[in-house]
Structure formats: C-alpha cells, structure tokens
Coordinates of C-alpha atoms and ligand atoms in Angstrom, one line a residue:
X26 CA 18.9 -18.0 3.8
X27 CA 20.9 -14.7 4.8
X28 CA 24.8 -15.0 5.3
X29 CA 26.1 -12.4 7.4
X30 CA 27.6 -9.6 5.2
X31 CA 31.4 -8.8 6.5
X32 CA 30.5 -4.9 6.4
X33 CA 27.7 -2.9 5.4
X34 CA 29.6 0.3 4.2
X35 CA 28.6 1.2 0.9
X36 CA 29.6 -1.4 -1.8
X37 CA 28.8 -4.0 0.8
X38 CA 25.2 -3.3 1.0
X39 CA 25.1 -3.4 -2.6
X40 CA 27.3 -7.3 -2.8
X41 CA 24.3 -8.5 0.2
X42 CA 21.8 -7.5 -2.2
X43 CA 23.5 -9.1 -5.1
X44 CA 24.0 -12.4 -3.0
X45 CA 20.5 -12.7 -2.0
X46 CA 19.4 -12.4 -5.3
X47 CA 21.7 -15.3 -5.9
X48 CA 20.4 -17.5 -3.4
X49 CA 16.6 -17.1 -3.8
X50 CA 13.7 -17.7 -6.3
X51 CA 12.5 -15.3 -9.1
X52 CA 9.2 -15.3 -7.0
X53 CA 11.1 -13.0 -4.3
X54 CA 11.9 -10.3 -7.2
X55 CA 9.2 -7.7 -5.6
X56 CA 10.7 -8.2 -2.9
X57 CA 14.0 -7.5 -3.5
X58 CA 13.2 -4.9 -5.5
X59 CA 11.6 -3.0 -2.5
X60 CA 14.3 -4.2 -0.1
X61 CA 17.1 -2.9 -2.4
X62 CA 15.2 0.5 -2.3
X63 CA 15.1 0.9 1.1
X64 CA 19.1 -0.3 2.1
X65 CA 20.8 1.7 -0.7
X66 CA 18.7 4.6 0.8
X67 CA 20.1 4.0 4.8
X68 CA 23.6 4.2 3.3
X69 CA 24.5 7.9 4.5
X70 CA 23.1 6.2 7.9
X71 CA 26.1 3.7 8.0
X72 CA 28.3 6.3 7.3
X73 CA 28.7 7.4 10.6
X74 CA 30.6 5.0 12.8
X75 CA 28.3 5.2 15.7
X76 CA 25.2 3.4 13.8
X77 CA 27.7 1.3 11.9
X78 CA 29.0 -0.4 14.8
X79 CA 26.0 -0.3 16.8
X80 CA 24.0 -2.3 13.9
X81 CA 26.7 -4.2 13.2
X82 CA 26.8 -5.9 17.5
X83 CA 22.6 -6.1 16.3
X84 CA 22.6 -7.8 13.2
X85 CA 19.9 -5.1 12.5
X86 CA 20.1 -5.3 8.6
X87 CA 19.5 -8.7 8.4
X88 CA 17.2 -9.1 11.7
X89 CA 15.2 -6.3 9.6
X90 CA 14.9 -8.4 6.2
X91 CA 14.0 -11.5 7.4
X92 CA 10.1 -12.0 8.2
X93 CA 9.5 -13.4 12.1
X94 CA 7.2 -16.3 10.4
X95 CA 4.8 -16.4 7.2
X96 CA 2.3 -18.7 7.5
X97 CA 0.7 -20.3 4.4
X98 CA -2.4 -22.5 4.2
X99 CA -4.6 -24.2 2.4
X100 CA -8.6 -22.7 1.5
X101 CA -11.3 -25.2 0.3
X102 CA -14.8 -23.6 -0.5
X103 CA -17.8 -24.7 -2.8
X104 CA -18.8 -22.2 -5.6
X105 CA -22.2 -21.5 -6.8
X106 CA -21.8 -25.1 -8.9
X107 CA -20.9 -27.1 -5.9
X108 CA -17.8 -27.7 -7.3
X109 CA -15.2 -27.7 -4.7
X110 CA -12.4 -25.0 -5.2
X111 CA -8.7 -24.8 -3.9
X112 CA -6.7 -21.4 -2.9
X113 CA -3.5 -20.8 -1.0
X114 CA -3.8 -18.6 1.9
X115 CA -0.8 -17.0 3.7
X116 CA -0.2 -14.4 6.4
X117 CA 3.5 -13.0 6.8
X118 CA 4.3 -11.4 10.2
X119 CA 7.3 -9.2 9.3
X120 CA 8.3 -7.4 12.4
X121 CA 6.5 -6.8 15.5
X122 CA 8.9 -4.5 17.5
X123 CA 7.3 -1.4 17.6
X124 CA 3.5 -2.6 18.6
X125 CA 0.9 -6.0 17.1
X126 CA 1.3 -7.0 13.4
X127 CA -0.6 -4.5 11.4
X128 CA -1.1 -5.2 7.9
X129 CA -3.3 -5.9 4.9
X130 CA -4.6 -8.7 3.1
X131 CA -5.1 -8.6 -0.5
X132 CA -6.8 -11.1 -2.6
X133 CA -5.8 -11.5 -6.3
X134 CA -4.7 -13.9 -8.4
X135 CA -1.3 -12.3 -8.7
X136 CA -0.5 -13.3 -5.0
X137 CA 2.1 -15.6 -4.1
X138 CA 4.9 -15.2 -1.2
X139 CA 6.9 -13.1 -3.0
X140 CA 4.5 -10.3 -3.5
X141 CA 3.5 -10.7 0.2
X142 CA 7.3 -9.9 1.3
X143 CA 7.3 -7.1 -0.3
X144 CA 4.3 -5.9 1.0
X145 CA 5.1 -7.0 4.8
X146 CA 8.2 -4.8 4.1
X147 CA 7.1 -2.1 3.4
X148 CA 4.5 -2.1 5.7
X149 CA 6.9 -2.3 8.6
X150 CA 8.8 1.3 7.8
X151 CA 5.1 2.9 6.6
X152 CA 3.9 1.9 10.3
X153 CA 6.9 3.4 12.0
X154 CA 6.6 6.4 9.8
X155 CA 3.5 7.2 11.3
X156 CA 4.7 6.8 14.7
X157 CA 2.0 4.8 16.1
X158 CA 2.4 1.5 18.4
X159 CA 2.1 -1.0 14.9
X160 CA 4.5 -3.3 13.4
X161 CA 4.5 -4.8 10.2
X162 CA 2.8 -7.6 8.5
X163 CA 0.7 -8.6 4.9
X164 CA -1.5 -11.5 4.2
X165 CA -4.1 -12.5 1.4
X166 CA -4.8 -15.3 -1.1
X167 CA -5.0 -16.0 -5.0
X168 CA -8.4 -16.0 -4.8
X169 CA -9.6 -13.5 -7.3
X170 CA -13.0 -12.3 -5.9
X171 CA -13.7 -10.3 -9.3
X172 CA -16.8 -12.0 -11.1
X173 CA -17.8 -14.0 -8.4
X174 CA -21.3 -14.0 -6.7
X175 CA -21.4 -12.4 -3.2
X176 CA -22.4 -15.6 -1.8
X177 CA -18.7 -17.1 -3.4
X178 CA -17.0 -14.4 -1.7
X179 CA -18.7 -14.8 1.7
X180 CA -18.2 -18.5 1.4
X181 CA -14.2 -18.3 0.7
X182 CA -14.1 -15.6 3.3
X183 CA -15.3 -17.9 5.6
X184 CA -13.0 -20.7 4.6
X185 CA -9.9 -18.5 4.9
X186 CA -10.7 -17.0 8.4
X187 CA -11.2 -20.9 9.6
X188 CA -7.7 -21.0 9.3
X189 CA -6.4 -17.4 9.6
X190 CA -8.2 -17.0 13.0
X191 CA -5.6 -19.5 15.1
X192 CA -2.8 -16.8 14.3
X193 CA -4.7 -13.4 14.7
X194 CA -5.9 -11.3 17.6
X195 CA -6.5 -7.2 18.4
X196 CA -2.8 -7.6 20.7
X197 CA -1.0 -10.2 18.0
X198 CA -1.7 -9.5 14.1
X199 CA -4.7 -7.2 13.0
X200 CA -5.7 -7.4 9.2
X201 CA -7.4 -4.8 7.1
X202 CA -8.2 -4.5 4.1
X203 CA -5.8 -4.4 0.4
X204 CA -6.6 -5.1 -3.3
X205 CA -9.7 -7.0 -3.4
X206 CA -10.4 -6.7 -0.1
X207 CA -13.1 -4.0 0.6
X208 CA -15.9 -4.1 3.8
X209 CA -17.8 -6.4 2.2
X210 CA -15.0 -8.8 2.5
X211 CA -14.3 -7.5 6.1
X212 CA -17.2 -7.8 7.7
X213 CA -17.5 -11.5 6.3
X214 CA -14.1 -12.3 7.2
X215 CA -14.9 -10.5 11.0
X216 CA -18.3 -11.9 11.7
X217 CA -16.7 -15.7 11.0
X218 CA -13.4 -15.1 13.5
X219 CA -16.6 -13.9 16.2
X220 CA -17.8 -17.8 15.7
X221 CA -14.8 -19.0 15.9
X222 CA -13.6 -17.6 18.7
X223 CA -17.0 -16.4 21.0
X224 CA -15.2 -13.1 20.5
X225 CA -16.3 -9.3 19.8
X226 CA -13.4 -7.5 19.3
X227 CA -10.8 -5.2 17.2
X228 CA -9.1 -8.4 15.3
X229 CA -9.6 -6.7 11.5
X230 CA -9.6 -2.7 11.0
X231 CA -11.6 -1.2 7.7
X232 CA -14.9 -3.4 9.1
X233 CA -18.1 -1.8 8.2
X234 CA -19.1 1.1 11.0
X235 CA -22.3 -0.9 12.4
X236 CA -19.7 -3.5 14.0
X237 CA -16.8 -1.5 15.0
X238 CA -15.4 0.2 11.8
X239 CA -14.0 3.6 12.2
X240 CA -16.1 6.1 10.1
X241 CA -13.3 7.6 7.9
X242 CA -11.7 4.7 7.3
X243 CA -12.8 3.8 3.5
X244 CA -11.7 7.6 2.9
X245 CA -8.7 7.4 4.8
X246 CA -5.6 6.2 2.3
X247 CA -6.8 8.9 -0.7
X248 CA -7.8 11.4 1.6
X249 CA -4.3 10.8 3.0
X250 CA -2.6 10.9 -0.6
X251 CA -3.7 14.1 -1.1
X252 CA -3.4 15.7 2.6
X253 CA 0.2 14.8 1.6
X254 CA 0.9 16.3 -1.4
X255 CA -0.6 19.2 -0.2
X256 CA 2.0 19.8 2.2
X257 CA 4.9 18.4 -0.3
X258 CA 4.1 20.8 -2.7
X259 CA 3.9 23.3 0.0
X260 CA 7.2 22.7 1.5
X261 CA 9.0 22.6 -2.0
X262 CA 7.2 25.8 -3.0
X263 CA 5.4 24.7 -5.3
X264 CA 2.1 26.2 -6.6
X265 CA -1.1 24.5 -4.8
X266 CA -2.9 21.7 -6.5
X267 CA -6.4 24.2 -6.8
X268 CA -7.3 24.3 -10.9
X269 CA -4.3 21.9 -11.7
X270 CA -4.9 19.1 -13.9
X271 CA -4.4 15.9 -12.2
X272 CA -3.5 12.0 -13.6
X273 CA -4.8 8.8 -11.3
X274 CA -4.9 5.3 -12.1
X275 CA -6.8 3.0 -10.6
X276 CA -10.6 2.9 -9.7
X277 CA -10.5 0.9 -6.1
X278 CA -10.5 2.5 -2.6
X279 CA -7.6 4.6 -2.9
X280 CA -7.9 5.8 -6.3
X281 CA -11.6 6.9 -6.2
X282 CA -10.5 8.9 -2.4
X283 CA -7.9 10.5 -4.2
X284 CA -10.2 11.6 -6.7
X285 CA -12.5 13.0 -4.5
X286 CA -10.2 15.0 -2.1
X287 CA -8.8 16.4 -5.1
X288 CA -12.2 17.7 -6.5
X289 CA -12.7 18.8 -2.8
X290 CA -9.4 20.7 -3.1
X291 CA -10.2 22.5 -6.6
X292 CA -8.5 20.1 -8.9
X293 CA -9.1 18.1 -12.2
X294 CA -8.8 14.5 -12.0
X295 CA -8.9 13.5 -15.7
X296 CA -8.5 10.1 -15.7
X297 CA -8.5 6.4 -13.6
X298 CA -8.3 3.2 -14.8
X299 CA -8.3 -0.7 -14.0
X300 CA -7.0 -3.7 -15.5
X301 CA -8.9 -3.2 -18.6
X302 CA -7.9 0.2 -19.7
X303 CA -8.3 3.6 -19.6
X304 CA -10.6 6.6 -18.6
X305 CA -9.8 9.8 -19.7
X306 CA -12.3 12.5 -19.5
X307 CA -10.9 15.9 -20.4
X308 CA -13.9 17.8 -18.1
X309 CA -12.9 15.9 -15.3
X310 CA -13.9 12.3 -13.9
X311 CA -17.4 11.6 -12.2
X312 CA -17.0 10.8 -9.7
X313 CA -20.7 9.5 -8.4
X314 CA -20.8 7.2 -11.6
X315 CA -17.5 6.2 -11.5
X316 CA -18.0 4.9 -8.0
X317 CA -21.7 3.4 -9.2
X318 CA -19.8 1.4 -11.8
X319 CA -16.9 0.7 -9.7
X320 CA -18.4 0.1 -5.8
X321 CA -21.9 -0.5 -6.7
X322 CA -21.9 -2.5 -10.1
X323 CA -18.3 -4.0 -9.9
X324 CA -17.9 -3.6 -13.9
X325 CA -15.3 -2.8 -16.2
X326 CA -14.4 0.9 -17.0
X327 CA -15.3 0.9 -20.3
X328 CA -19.3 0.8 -19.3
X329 CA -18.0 4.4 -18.5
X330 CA -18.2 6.3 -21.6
X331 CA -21.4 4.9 -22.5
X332 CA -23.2 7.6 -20.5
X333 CA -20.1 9.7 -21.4
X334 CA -19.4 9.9 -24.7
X335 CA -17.3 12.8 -24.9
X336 CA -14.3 10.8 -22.5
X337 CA -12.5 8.5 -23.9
X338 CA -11.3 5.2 -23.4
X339 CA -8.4 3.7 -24.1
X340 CA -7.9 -0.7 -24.0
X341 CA -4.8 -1.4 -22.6
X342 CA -4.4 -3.3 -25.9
X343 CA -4.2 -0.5 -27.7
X344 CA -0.9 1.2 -26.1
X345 CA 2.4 0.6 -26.8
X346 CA 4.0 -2.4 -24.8
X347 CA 6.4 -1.1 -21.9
X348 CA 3.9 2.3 -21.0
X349 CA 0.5 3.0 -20.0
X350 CA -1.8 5.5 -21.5
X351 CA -2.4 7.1 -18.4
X352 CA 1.4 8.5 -17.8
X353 CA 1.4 9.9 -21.6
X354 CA -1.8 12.4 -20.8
X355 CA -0.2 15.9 -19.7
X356 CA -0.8 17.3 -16.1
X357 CA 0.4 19.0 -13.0
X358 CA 0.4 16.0 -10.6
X359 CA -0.1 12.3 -11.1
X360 CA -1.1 9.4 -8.4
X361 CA -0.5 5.7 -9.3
X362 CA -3.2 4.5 -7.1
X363 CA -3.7 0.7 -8.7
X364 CA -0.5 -1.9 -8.4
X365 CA 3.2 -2.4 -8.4
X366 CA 5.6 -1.7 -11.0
X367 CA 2.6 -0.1 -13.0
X368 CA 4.4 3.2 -13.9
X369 CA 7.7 2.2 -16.1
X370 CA 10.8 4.0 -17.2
X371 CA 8.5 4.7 -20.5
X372 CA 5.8 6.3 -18.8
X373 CA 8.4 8.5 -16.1
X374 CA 9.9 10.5 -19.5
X375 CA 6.4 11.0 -20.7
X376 CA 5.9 12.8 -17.6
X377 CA 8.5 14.6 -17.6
X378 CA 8.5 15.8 -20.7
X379 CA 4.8 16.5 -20.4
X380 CA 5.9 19.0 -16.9
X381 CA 4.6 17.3 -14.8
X382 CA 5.8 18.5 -11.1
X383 CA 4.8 15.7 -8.3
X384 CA 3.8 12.3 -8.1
X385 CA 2.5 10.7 -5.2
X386 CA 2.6 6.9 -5.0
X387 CA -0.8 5.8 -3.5
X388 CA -0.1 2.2 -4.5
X389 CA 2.5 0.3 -2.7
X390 CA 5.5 0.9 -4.9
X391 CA 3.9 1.4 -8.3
X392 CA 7.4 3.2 -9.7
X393 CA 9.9 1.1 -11.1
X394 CA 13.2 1.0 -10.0
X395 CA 14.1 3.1 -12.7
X396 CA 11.3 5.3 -13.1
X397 CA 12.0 6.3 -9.7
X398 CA 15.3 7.0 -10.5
X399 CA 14.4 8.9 -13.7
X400 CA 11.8 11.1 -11.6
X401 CA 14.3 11.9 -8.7
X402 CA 17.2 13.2 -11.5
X403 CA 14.5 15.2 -13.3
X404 CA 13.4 17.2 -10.1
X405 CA 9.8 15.8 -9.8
X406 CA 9.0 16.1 -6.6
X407 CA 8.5 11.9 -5.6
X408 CA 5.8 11.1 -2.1
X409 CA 6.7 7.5 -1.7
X410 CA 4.6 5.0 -1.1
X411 CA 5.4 4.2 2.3
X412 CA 5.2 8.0 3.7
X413 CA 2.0 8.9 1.2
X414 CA -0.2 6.1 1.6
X415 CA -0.1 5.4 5.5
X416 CA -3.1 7.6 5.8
X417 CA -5.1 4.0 5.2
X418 CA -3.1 2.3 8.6
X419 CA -2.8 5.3 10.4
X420 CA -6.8 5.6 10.8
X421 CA -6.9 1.5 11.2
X422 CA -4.9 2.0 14.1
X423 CA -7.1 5.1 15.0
X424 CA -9.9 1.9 14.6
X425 CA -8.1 -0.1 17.1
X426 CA -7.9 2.4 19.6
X427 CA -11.8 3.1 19.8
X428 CA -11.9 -0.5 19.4
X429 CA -9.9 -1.0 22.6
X430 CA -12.1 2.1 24.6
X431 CA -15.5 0.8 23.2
X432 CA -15.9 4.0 22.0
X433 CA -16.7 6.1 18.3
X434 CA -15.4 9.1 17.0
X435 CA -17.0 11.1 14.4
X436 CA -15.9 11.5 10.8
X437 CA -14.1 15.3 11.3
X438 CA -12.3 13.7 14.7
X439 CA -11.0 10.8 12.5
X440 CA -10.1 13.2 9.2
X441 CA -8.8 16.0 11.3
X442 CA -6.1 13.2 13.0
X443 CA -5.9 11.9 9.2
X444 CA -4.4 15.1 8.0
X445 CA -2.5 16.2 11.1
X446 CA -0.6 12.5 10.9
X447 CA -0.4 13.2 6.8
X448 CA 0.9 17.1 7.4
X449 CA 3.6 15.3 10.5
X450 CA 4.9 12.4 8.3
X451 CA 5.2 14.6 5.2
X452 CA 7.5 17.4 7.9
X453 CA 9.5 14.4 9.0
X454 CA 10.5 12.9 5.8
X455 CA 11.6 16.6 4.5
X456 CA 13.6 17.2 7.6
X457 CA 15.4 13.7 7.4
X458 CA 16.1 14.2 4.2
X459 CA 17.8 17.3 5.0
X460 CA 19.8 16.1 7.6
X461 CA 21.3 13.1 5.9
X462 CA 22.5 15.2 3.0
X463 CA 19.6 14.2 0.3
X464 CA 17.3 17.2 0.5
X465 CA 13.9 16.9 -1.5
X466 CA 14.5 13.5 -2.0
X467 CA 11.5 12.1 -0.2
X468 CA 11.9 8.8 -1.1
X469 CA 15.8 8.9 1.0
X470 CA 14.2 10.4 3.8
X471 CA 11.3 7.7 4.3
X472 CA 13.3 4.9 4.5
X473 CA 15.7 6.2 6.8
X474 CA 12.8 7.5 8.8
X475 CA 11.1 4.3 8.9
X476 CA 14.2 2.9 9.4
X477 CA 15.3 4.6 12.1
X478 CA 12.4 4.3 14.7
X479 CA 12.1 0.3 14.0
X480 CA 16.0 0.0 14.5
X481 CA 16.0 1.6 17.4
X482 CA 13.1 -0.5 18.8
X483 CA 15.2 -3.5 17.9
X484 CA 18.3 -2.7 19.7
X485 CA 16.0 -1.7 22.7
X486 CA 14.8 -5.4 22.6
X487 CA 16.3 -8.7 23.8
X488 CA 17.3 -11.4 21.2
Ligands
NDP11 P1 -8.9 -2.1 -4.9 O1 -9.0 -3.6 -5.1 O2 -10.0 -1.3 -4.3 O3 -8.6 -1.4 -6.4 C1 -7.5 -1.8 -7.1 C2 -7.6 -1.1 -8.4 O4 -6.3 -1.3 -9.1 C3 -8.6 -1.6 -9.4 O5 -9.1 -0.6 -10.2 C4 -7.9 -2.7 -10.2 O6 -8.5 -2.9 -11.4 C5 -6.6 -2.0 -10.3 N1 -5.5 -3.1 -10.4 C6 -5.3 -4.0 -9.5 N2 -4.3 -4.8 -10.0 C7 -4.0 -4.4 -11.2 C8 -3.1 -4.8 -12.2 N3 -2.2 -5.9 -12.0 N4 -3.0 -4.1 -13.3 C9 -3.8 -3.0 -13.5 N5 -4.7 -2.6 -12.6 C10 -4.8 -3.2 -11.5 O7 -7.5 -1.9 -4.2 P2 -7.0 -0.6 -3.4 O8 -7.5 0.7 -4.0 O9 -7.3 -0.8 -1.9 O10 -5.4 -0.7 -3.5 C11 -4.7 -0.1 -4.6 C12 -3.3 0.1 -4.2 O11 -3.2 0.8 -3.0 C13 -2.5 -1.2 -3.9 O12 -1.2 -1.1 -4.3 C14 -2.6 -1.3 -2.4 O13 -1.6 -2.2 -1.9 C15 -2.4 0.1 -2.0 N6 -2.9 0.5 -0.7 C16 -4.2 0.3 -0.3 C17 -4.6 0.7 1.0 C18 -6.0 0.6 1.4 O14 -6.3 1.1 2.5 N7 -6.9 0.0 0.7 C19 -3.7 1.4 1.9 C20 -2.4 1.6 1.3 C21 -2.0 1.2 0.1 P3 -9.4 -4.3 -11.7 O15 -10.6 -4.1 -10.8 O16 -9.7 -4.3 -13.1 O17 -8.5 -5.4 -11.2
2IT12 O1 -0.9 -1.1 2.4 C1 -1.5 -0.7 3.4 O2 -1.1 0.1 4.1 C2 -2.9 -1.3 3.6 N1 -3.3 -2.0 2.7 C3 -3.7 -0.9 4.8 C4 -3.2 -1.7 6.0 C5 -4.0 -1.5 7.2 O3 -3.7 -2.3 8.2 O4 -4.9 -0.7 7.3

C-alpha cells in the first residue's frame, strides 16, 4: 500500500500524502486527514540532516503510518425479539514500541476501518506524549448501543469479547472505554474475557472500581481537559478561566467532566449538546440533571429544558448547514468534547469573531483541517487533541499499574498524578514548540513530541 517516498524534505511529505490518497478508499479520509496533520507538522524535524538521514536508513515515516495488524470480525447476538443480529467488530494494533497496545473501543454506527485508523493514530503520539510505557491501538464496532435494552448491550458485549479476547491481554493490547463505551459496557465486556480465559486480570482499563477500576478514571479525560487549559492559558498569559464564560459540546464522559472541573474552577459552562441538538443555558448548565438525563436516563437533550425553561434549545435542524449552534454562542473558552470534524471552518470565524481566546479539543480531532488552520492564524490559543485529552489514558495506564501490584489508590493519589501528567504534557508541548521554531503553536509541538519519543523507540528496535 505505501511506496517508499524518494525524500521526505518538505514538498515530499506533502507528494506521499497526495499519493496515498491516490491509492486508497474514501473510507481512509479520517485517517488521512489526521495523518496529514501530524507529518506536515514534523517538517522543521527533517530539516536537520541528522533526523533526515537517520529516518531515512529507518523507514520511520512509513513504519509509523502503517498499523502492525487490524483485526476485523464478525458479532452475532440475539435482541430482545430473538431475532438474530449481525455487527463488524475490529481491533487495530497501531504501534507497540514504546509499551502493550493501549487504546479504546468505541461503538457507533459511524464505525468502520477508516475511523479506527485514525483513531489508532492518534492514539500512538497521545500515549508517547504522556510518557508512559503504552503504545497505540483503537477498536470498537457499528453496533449502536443507544436505545437498546441493557440486556442487548450485555448480550453484544458478550458476543464481541468471544472473539476480541484471542488477541487481548494486560502485556499485549488493553481496551478501555470510547464513544459508547462507558463501565457498563466494561464490566460486561471484562466479566466475559474472565470466562473465557479463567483469568482475573488488568485486560480492559475504565472497569467499574468493585473489579479493578481505578477510582478517577470516569473523571479522568475532562478533569484532564481542563487541568490543561489551565496551564495553557497560564503559559500564554492569559487571564485564568475563574468567572469566564465557557462553550462545551457533547454530553458523554468527557464533556459532562469538563463541565464539572470547570464549575469546580469558577467558570460558566453554558452549553453541551448531542446528536440531537443543543443546550444553552445562559445561568450555566446543571450539571446533576444533565448527568440524570444523560448517565442515568440515557435520553435526548431536549428532555432538558422541560425542568428548565429559561435554557434554550436549539434542533440541529434548525442551524445553518456547514455550522453548529454551539460555536456561534460568545465565550472565553470552548471545548469540542463530542466527535470528529464537529467544529468547521464556519463555526472557527464565529469564534473568532465572538473573542474567543482558547479551545481545547477534548474529542479526538473535532477541528477541521481548516478550522485548525483558521484558529492557529487568528492567535487562539489551540490544546490539541492528542496532548489535552490524554488525561483519560494516562489514568488507564495508572489502572494498569495497580492492576499489576494488586493494589488501590485513592481518588486525590489518582487526580493529583492526573494533573501533574496534564501540567508536564502541556510544559512539553510549549517547550517543543519553541525549540522547533513554532512557538504557541501547540498543535506543531504535540506531534513532534509524540513523534519524537515513538521514533526514537523505533530506531532503538530491531526490524
Ligand atoms: P460518549 O459516548 O460518552 O459521549 C459522546 C457524546 O458526543 C454524546 O453526547 C453524543 O451524543 C455526542 N456525539 C457522538 N457522536 C456524535 C456525532 N456524530 N454528532 C454529534 N454528536 C455526537 O463518548 P465520550 O465522551 O467518551 O467521547 C467523546 C469524545 O472524546 C470522542 O471523540 C472520544 O474519542 C474522545 N475521547 C474519549 C475519552 C474517554 O476516556 N472516554 C478519552 C479521550 C478522548 P448522542 O448520545 O446523541 O450520540
Ligand atoms: O481516545 C482515548 O484516549 C480514549 N478513548 C481512552 C483510551 C484508554 O485506553 O483509556
């Protein structure tokens, strides 16, 4: 699939990209799309001779791009009808140079390879960036758990660890949690790998805390996003977050953590959202019924301003194609905490002509290609994905460690690692920036970080 490129200076990187565009299916677009990202970012790497030639003897580039295996297979389960249903189930194992596969799985109907790939790929520069002993890997299934019966979910939780469990272990690949995947959906897909395999052990982080989960762990990707910006906005010199008026979307795991570390840190979250629409409550979002509806109930937003009449709430229907409602309300900060691609060029000039000042990506790569180039020109300050939302690996592989010592730490030991990792990734992507020419352009200095410690690993390793 990958020809070698003749060089990888400059316009070189950009032809590869073009040529594997060429040569693969549409499905792949995410994925090229976050791969494009990260190489024209590790150009003012390749500009000095030493890391040229070294990665060109190592094949680095393209050893880098090109998942190790992705395993795809075939779910059958019964719904509440007994009718027999069909799902694909796949696991990609990107890279595993710097310590076991370490990745989530998400379940939506969305999900195909593609999506996967980008997600694997990222995951492998996120995990280096928080310097812990984790490669790189994504799974999940089209299964769309939304509306179905807990006993549904248990059963096709069951049916996709019959096969996933052959490929998994707590030294080979360990899954957590992703879109649709929460601890319900954990502990069924742990307790059915223990039958399979007469085994008690650290195979899936995010489990719930009576079999192994670390306490902190639901908290720990929005507790992260924020522990993050705090320290961005810090190092830029920007005024603290305390009274600002803040924008999340989303109303899953990270999105209603976010929201809650930034009420803890005197904010105003004003608004969150799902597929559905929009929230916006101009007093602030509650939070305890936002996570009744959301954790509890599992219904649509809307249900929302029923008991609040004041907020408002806004269809997606009803905005204008190419934007979201969200990204037009005015405020200090924003956090895309939902999906990919779900803040556009459109919604990136409505923030900045609104003022806003950071945006922190708690969703894997919810910025557009150009949106991210639109916020970078403007001066927003921009926490990428891969360096703001590691918070959510960096305490699974906290998980795996009192896995491995039988032990448990308590909820501060967990969130006072959380934010020292948060405060250490956010130093090193400012200083890399720095040093490569790109100051304040955090997105530039994650994916040279990342890609820095997994290349090295790779050239340390035999073929
Ligand atoms: P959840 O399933 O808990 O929540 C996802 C939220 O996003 C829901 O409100 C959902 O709305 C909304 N959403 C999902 N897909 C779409 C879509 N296509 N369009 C609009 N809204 C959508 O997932 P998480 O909170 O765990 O994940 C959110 C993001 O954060 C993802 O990008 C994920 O990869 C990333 N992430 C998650 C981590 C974790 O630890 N969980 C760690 C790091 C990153 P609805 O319910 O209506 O579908
Ligand atoms: O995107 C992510 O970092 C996650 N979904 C969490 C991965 C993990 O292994 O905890």
């Amino acid at each position: 699939m990958i020809k070698r490129a003749k060089s990888l200076k400059d316009i070189d990187i950009k032809a590869e990209i073009a040529k594997l565009k060429n040569e693969n299916c549409a499905e792949d677009d995410v994925f090229f799309q976050a791969m494009e990202e990260v190489l024209l970012s590790i150009i003012p790497l390749f500009k000095s001779d030493k890391v040229f030639q070294a990665n060109e003897k190592n094949a680095i580039v393209r050893r880098l791009i090109t998942p190790d295996r992705v395993i795809k297979f075939k779910v059958t389960w019964f719904d509440d009808n007994q009718e027999i249903q069909v799902n694909t189930g796949y696991r990609v194992q990107f890279n595993n140079a710097l310590g076991p596969y370490k990745g989530g799985l998400r379940f939506h109907p969305s999900v195909n390879e593609g999506i996967l790939k980008f997600l694997g790929f990222e995951q492998i520069l996120k995990n280096a960036l928080t310097g812990l002993p984790i490669g790189g890997a994504k799974g999940g299934s089209d299964f769309d758990p939304r509306g179905k019966s807990d006993f549904e979910v248990m059963k096709f939780c069951t049916a996709f660890m019959k096969e996933l469990y052959k490929h998994i272990g707590p030294r080979i690949d360990v899954p957590a949690g992703d879109i649709g995947v929460g601890g319900r959906e954990i502990g069924y897909l742990f307790s059915e790998y223990k039958k399979m395999t007469s085994s008690f052990e650290g195979v899936l982080t995010g489990k719930p805390s009576f079999f192994g989960g670390s306490l902190a762990r639901p908290e720990a990707t929005g507790y992260g996003v924020v522990y993050f910006t705090r320290k961005m906005l810090e190092l830029e010199g920007k005024e603290t977050l305390e009274g600002k008026i803040c924008t999340v979307s989303g109303a899953g795991n990270v999105a209603l953590h976010a929201i809650e570390k930034l009420q803890q840190f005197g904010a105003i979250p004003v608004t969150c959202t799902d597929s559905k629409g929009t929230i916006y409550d101009a007093r602030g979002v509650d939070l305890p019924l936002l996570k009744e509806l959301k954790l509890v109930q599992r219904v649509s937003l809307e249900e929302y301003v029923k008991t609040h009449t004041e907020a408002q709430y806004i269809p997606v229907s009803k905005y204008p194609k190419g934007g979201h409602a969200v990204w037009d309300i005015p405020c200090y900060a924003a956090f895309p905490c939902a999906t990919q691609n779900e803040l556009t060029d459109v919604d990136a000039k409505n923030l900045i002509k609104n003022g806003c000042v950071s945006v922190t990506e708690g969703a894997n790569m919810p910025s557009t290609k150009e949106a991210v180039h639109m916020m970078i020109d403007s001066g927003i300050c921009l926490a990428p994905a891969k360096a703001a939302n590691a918070g959510g690996v960096a305490v699974s592989s906290f998980e795996m460690s009192q896995n491995a010592s039988m032990s448990k730490w308590t909820f501060d030991e967990v969130e006072s690692r959380l934010e020292a990792t948060m405060n250490e990734i956010c130093e090193t992507v400012s200083a890399t920036a720095k040093e490569h020419g790109v100051e304040g352009n955090y997105v530039d200095g994650a994916n040279i970080a990342g890609f820095k410690r997994v290349s090295e690993a790779m050239m340390a390793e035999a073929i």
